[in-house]
Short mmCIF file of C-alpha atoms in Angstrom, two decimals:
data_model
loop_
_atom_site.label_atom_id
_atom_site.label_comp_id
_atom_site.label_asym_id
_atom_site.label_seq_id
_atom_site.Cartn_x
_atom_site.Cartn_y
_atom_site.Cartn_z
CA UNK A 1 -9.25 -12.20 15.20
CA UNK A 2 -12.78 -11.98 14.36
CA UNK A 3 -15.36 -14.09 16.50
CA UNK A 4 -17.67 -16.27 14.54
CA UNK A 5 -20.75 -16.17 15.26
CA UNK A 6 -20.80 -19.59 16.84
CA UNK A 7 -18.29 -22.25 18.26
CA UNK A 8 -16.76 -24.08 15.45
CA UNK A 9 -15.34 -26.09 17.61
CA UNK A 10 -18.99 -28.60 18.04
CA UNK A 11 -19.35 -29.57 14.08
CA UNK A 12 -16.48 -31.50 13.96
CA UNK A 13 -15.18 -34.96 14.52
CA UNK A 14 -14.83 -36.05 17.94
CA UNK A 15 -11.36 -37.57 19.35
CA UNK A 16 -12.91 -41.00 18.03
CA UNK A 17 -13.24 -40.41 14.85
CA UNK A 18 -11.01 -42.64 12.50
CA UNK A 19 -7.70 -40.37 11.25
CA UNK A 20 -3.99 -40.09 11.07
CA UNK A 21 -2.56 -37.25 13.38
CA UNK A 22 0.59 -36.15 12.35
CA UNK A 23 3.09 -33.09 13.72
CA UNK A 24 5.60 -31.85 11.31
CA UNK A 25 8.05 -28.55 11.06
CA UNK A 26 6.14 -25.08 9.88
CA UNK A 27 9.09 -22.97 8.75
CA UNK A 28 11.51 -24.59 11.17
CA UNK A 29 10.06 -23.14 14.30
CA UNK A 30 7.08 -24.54 15.43
CA UNK A 31 4.84 -27.93 14.80
CA UNK A 32 1.57 -28.20 13.29
CA UNK A 33 -0.46 -30.74 13.95
CA UNK A 34 -3.01 -32.22 11.04
CA UNK A 35 -5.00 -35.23 10.47
CA UNK A 36 -5.79 -37.21 7.22
CA UNK A 37 -9.64 -38.05 7.63
CA UNK A 38 -11.63 -40.57 4.79
CA UNK A 39 -14.98 -38.60 3.92
CA UNK A 40 -17.52 -40.48 1.80
CA UNK A 41 -18.90 -37.92 -0.71
CA UNK A 42 -21.83 -38.55 -2.68
CA UNK A 43 -20.41 -41.58 -5.14
CA UNK A 44 -17.17 -41.28 -4.23
CA UNK A 45 -14.96 -41.31 -1.50
CA UNK A 46 -12.30 -38.53 0.18
CA UNK A 47 -9.16 -38.47 1.77
CA UNK A 48 -8.51 -34.99 3.24
CA UNK A 49 -5.68 -33.71 4.49
CA UNK A 50 -6.93 -30.94 7.74
CA UNK A 51 -4.87 -28.64 9.56
CA UNK A 52 -5.38 -28.54 13.43
CA UNK A 53 -5.54 -24.65 13.47
CA UNK A 54 -5.93 -21.69 11.34
CA UNK A 55 -6.86 -18.04 12.19
CA UNK A 56 -9.73 -18.04 9.17
CA UNK A 57 -10.32 -21.77 9.56
CA UNK A 58 -9.13 -22.52 6.78
CA UNK A 59 -7.81 -25.78 7.98
CA UNK A 60 -11.06 -28.40 8.29
CA UNK A 61 -13.62 -29.21 6.05
CA UNK A 62 -16.74 -27.67 7.17
CA UNK A 63 -19.81 -29.80 7.45
CA UNK A 64 -22.64 -27.58 5.69
CA UNK A 65 -19.46 -28.88 2.41
CA UNK A 66 -21.66 -32.23 2.27
CA UNK A 67 -25.12 -30.87 2.17
CA UNK A 68 -24.00 -28.69 -0.26
CA UNK A 69 -22.22 -31.59 -2.71
CA UNK A 70 -25.43 -33.67 -2.28
CA UNK A 71 -26.93 -30.30 -3.67
CA UNK A 72 -24.83 -30.22 -6.77
CA UNK A 73 -24.87 -33.63 -7.57
CA UNK A 74 -29.04 -34.08 -7.71
CA UNK A 75 -28.59 -30.15 -9.53
CA UNK A 76 -25.86 -31.35 -12.02
CA UNK A 77 -27.05 -29.34 -14.59
CA UNK A 78 -26.11 -25.66 -13.04
CA UNK A 79 -22.00 -27.13 -13.23
CA UNK A 80 -22.42 -28.55 -16.63
CA UNK A 81 -19.91 -26.41 -19.21
CA UNK A 82 -19.63 -24.26 -16.41
CA UNK A 83 -16.19 -22.53 -15.01
CA UNK A 84 -15.82 -22.48 -12.05
CA UNK A 85 -14.23 -20.83 -8.80
CA UNK A 86 -14.62 -21.40 -5.24
CA UNK A 87 -14.35 -18.71 -2.54
CA UNK A 88 -13.05 -19.94 0.53
CA UNK A 89 -11.98 -23.22 -0.41
CA UNK A 90 -10.46 -24.15 2.94
CA UNK A 91 -8.91 -27.89 2.28
CA UNK A 92 -10.19 -27.97 -1.07
CA UNK A 93 -12.61 -30.77 -0.23
CA UNK A 94 -15.72 -29.51 -2.19
CA UNK A 95 -13.56 -28.43 -5.83
CA UNK A 96 -12.14 -31.81 -5.22
CA UNK A 97 -15.41 -33.56 -5.21
CA UNK A 98 -16.75 -31.31 -8.73
CA UNK A 99 -13.95 -32.01 -10.51
CA UNK A 100 -13.13 -35.68 -9.88
CA UNK A 101 -16.76 -36.65 -10.06
CA UNK A 102 -17.96 -33.79 -12.42
CA UNK A 103 -14.85 -33.22 -14.57
CA UNK A 104 -15.74 -29.29 -14.18
CA UNK A 105 -12.87 -26.61 -15.04
CA UNK A 106 -12.68 -25.03 -11.15
CA UNK A 107 -10.23 -23.03 -10.00
CA UNK A 108 -9.80 -22.71 -5.91
CA UNK A 109 -9.44 -19.84 -3.82
CA UNK A 110 -9.06 -18.61 -0.22
CA UNK A 111 -6.83 -16.47 2.25
CA UNK A 112 -3.47 -15.29 0.95
CA UNK A 113 -1.94 -17.89 2.19
CA UNK A 114 0.95 -19.94 1.42
CA UNK A 115 -0.06 -23.29 4.05
CA UNK A 116 -3.59 -22.68 2.68
CA UNK A 117 -2.26 -23.88 -1.03
CA UNK A 118 0.01 -26.21 -0.34
CA UNK A 119 -2.77 -27.95 1.59
CA UNK A 120 -5.07 -27.88 -1.49
CA UNK A 121 -2.40 -29.21 -3.63
CA UNK A 122 -1.35 -31.93 -1.01
CA UNK A 123 -5.68 -32.90 -1.21
CA UNK A 124 -5.83 -32.93 -5.37
CA UNK A 125 -2.50 -35.02 -5.23
CA UNK A 126 -3.77 -37.62 -2.15
CA UNK A 127 -7.31 -37.71 -4.45
CA UNK A 128 -5.48 -38.44 -7.68
CA UNK A 129 -6.56 -35.29 -9.14
CA UNK A 130 -4.52 -33.03 -11.09
CA UNK A 131 -3.67 -29.97 -8.72
CA UNK A 132 -6.28 -27.54 -9.45
CA UNK A 133 -5.55 -23.70 -10.02
CA UNK A 134 -5.61 -21.43 -7.55
CA UNK A 135 -5.93 -17.78 -6.78
CA UNK A 136 -4.96 -16.26 -3.19
CA UNK A 137 -7.21 -13.29 -2.15
CA UNK A 138 -7.90 -12.14 0.86
CA UNK A 139 -10.89 -10.65 1.01
CA UNK A 140 -11.79 -7.03 0.37
CA UNK A 141 -8.23 -6.39 -1.37
CA UNK A 142 -7.48 -5.53 -5.10
CA UNK A 143 -8.56 -9.22 -6.96
CA UNK A 144 -5.61 -10.25 -8.45
CA UNK A 145 -7.92 -10.73 -12.35
CA UNK A 146 -8.67 -7.85 -13.35
CA UNK A 147 -11.00 -9.00 -15.82
CA UNK A 148 -12.40 -12.34 -13.99
CA UNK A 149 -14.42 -14.90 -16.75
CA UNK A 150 -15.77 -16.94 -13.95
CA UNK A 151 -19.59 -17.74 -14.67
CA UNK A 152 -20.18 -19.25 -11.59
CA UNK A 153 -18.84 -18.89 -8.10
CA UNK A 154 -19.41 -21.32 -5.50
CA UNK A 155 -18.44 -21.26 -1.67
CA UNK A 156 -19.85 -23.06 0.99
CA UNK A 157 -19.66 -22.04 4.66
CA UNK A 158 -18.57 -18.64 4.29
CA UNK A 159 -20.32 -16.55 6.93
CA UNK A 160 -18.59 -17.28 9.57
CA UNK A 161 -17.22 -13.95 11.49
CA UNK A 162 -19.41 -11.09 10.57
CA UNK A 163 -17.23 -8.27 10.22
CA UNK A 164 -15.51 -10.30 7.33
CA UNK A 165 -19.17 -9.34 5.05
CA UNK A 166 -18.02 -6.00 3.63
CA UNK A 167 -14.75 -7.47 2.85
CA UNK A 168 -17.01 -10.52 0.87
CA UNK A 169 -18.96 -8.34 -0.74
CA UNK A 170 -16.79 -6.03 -2.33
CA UNK A 171 -14.75 -9.05 -3.54
CA UNK A 172 -18.38 -11.09 -5.14
CA UNK A 173 -19.34 -7.29 -6.42
CA UNK A 174 -15.95 -7.34 -8.46
CA UNK A 175 -16.56 -10.87 -9.78
CA UNK A 176 -19.62 -10.46 -10.41
CA UNK A 177 -20.12 -6.97 -12.08
CA UNK A 178 -16.39 -7.20 -14.07
CA UNK A 179 -17.28 -10.58 -15.62
CA UNK A 180 -16.06 -11.52 -19.09
CA UNK A 181 -16.61 -15.06 -20.41
CA UNK A 182 -14.56 -16.74 -22.25
CA UNK A 183 -16.15 -16.05 -25.70
CA UNK A 184 -16.86 -12.29 -24.81
CA UNK A 185 -13.23 -10.87 -24.24
CA UNK A 186 -13.84 -8.73 -27.21
CA UNK A 187 -17.12 -7.18 -25.88
CA UNK A 188 -17.93 -4.36 -23.48
CA UNK A 189 -18.59 -6.49 -19.78
CA UNK A 190 -21.92 -6.88 -19.22
CA UNK A 191 -23.07 -5.99 -22.74
CA UNK A 192 -24.37 -8.89 -22.89
CA UNK A 193 -24.87 -12.21 -20.86
CA UNK A 194 -24.73 -16.41 -21.06
CA UNK A 195 -28.43 -17.16 -20.49
CA UNK A 196 -29.33 -20.55 -19.72
CA UNK A 197 -32.12 -23.09 -18.83
CA UNK A 198 -31.09 -25.26 -16.14
CA UNK A 199 -33.55 -27.26 -13.84
CA UNK A 200 -33.71 -27.20 -9.64
CA UNK A 201 -34.53 -29.17 -7.20
CA UNK A 202 -37.71 -30.13 -9.64
CA UNK A 203 -38.64 -27.12 -10.67
CA UNK A 204 -36.83 -25.06 -14.59
CA UNK A 205 -35.02 -22.17 -13.57
CA UNK A 206 -33.43 -19.17 -15.82
CA UNK A 207 -29.61 -19.27 -15.26
CA UNK A 208 -27.92 -15.91 -16.41
CA UNK A 209 -24.32 -15.91 -16.07
CA UNK A 210 -22.65 -14.41 -13.69
CA UNK A 211 -23.94 -16.31 -10.36
CA UNK A 212 -22.68 -17.22 -7.03
CA UNK A 213 -24.31 -20.53 -5.44
CA UNK A 214 -23.97 -20.36 -0.96
CA UNK A 215 -24.28 -23.15 0.61
CA UNK A 216 -25.27 -21.48 4.44
CA UNK A 217 -27.24 -23.01 7.09
CA UNK A 218 -29.01 -20.35 9.26
CA UNK A 219 -27.49 -20.02 12.28
CA UNK A 220 -29.35 -18.92 15.96
CA UNK A 221 -29.49 -15.08 16.32
CA UNK A 222 -29.65 -14.46 12.09
CA UNK A 223 -26.37 -12.11 11.51
CA UNK A 224 -26.04 -13.72 8.19
CA UNK A 225 -28.95 -11.23 7.16
CA UNK A 226 -26.62 -8.47 7.75
CA UNK A 227 -24.95 -10.32 5.00
CA UNK A 228 -28.33 -10.12 2.82
CA UNK A 229 -28.87 -6.66 3.18
CA UNK A 230 -25.44 -5.82 2.41
CA UNK A 231 -25.45 -7.96 -0.28
CA UNK A 232 -28.90 -5.83 -1.98
CA UNK A 233 -27.09 -2.66 -0.79
CA UNK A 234 -24.26 -3.75 -2.97
CA UNK A 235 -26.49 -3.47 -6.13
CA UNK A 236 -26.61 -7.35 -5.88
CA UNK A 237 -29.88 -9.55 -6.19
CA UNK A 238 -30.28 -13.05 -3.63
CA UNK A 239 -32.69 -15.71 -3.86
CA UNK A 240 -33.25 -18.78 -2.09
CA UNK A 241 -33.46 -21.43 -4.55
CA UNK A 242 -33.01 -24.26 -2.30
CA UNK A 243 -32.44 -26.29 1.36
CA UNK A 244 -29.90 -23.76 2.36
CA UNK A 245 -29.08 -22.59 -1.22
CA UNK A 246 -29.16 -18.97 -1.91
CA UNK A 247 -28.11 -17.55 -5.32
CA UNK A 248 -26.65 -13.80 -5.55
CA UNK A 249 -26.21 -12.46 -9.22
CA UNK A 250 -25.57 -8.75 -10.52
CA UNK A 251 -29.15 -6.45 -10.31
CA UNK A 252 -29.81 -6.49 -14.09
CA UNK A 253 -32.28 -3.53 -15.67
CA UNK A 254 -35.34 -4.78 -16.68
#
């Protein structure tokens, strides 16, 4: 397994956090432990089940999710009438928050792992949200949807493993460059793009679909610069548009 840029253990709740620890059989061979916690998001409280371990940290609710939810709440025009895909959904908390708070059409996606998908479905039901559509996909591999129609792709805290950057960029490039909006199915991909003027942090921003919005807090060492430069090399444009929020879109001819 790749080594993270930093130790994730320092970011999570300590042993005194409230929650319910449980152990259950995993495929009849070993015990998988998890804890159910209540978390306060902007305007809503969610109950999220988090597993004790997953090889790609898809088991935990990362701190950046809360900051991103706050930012999205303040800039909700970005989400209006959008068909959304979340990469690296993990527990599903971000997608559940968005669906519950804004009624947005959102699909979850994460590493091709049955345990992750089942846990997202569990958390949906625990928060009285209809089970969200889910795409199991390991970054870098062939994407299971040949004509992606998601207007907006989002993610939070997904730049942990430097060796995964090329795979993530490959997946992002496919999703952004092969986009066909729901009312573009009869058109040549990329022949026209949807433009929306939205307000971001008090300033007008031209949103040209498709785009990728990512929340990420810079780490000591700055290894994430390899991701941004890799995106530029792949024909993608990156822009910092808010506190810890980056917008990535296909490079377009002017």
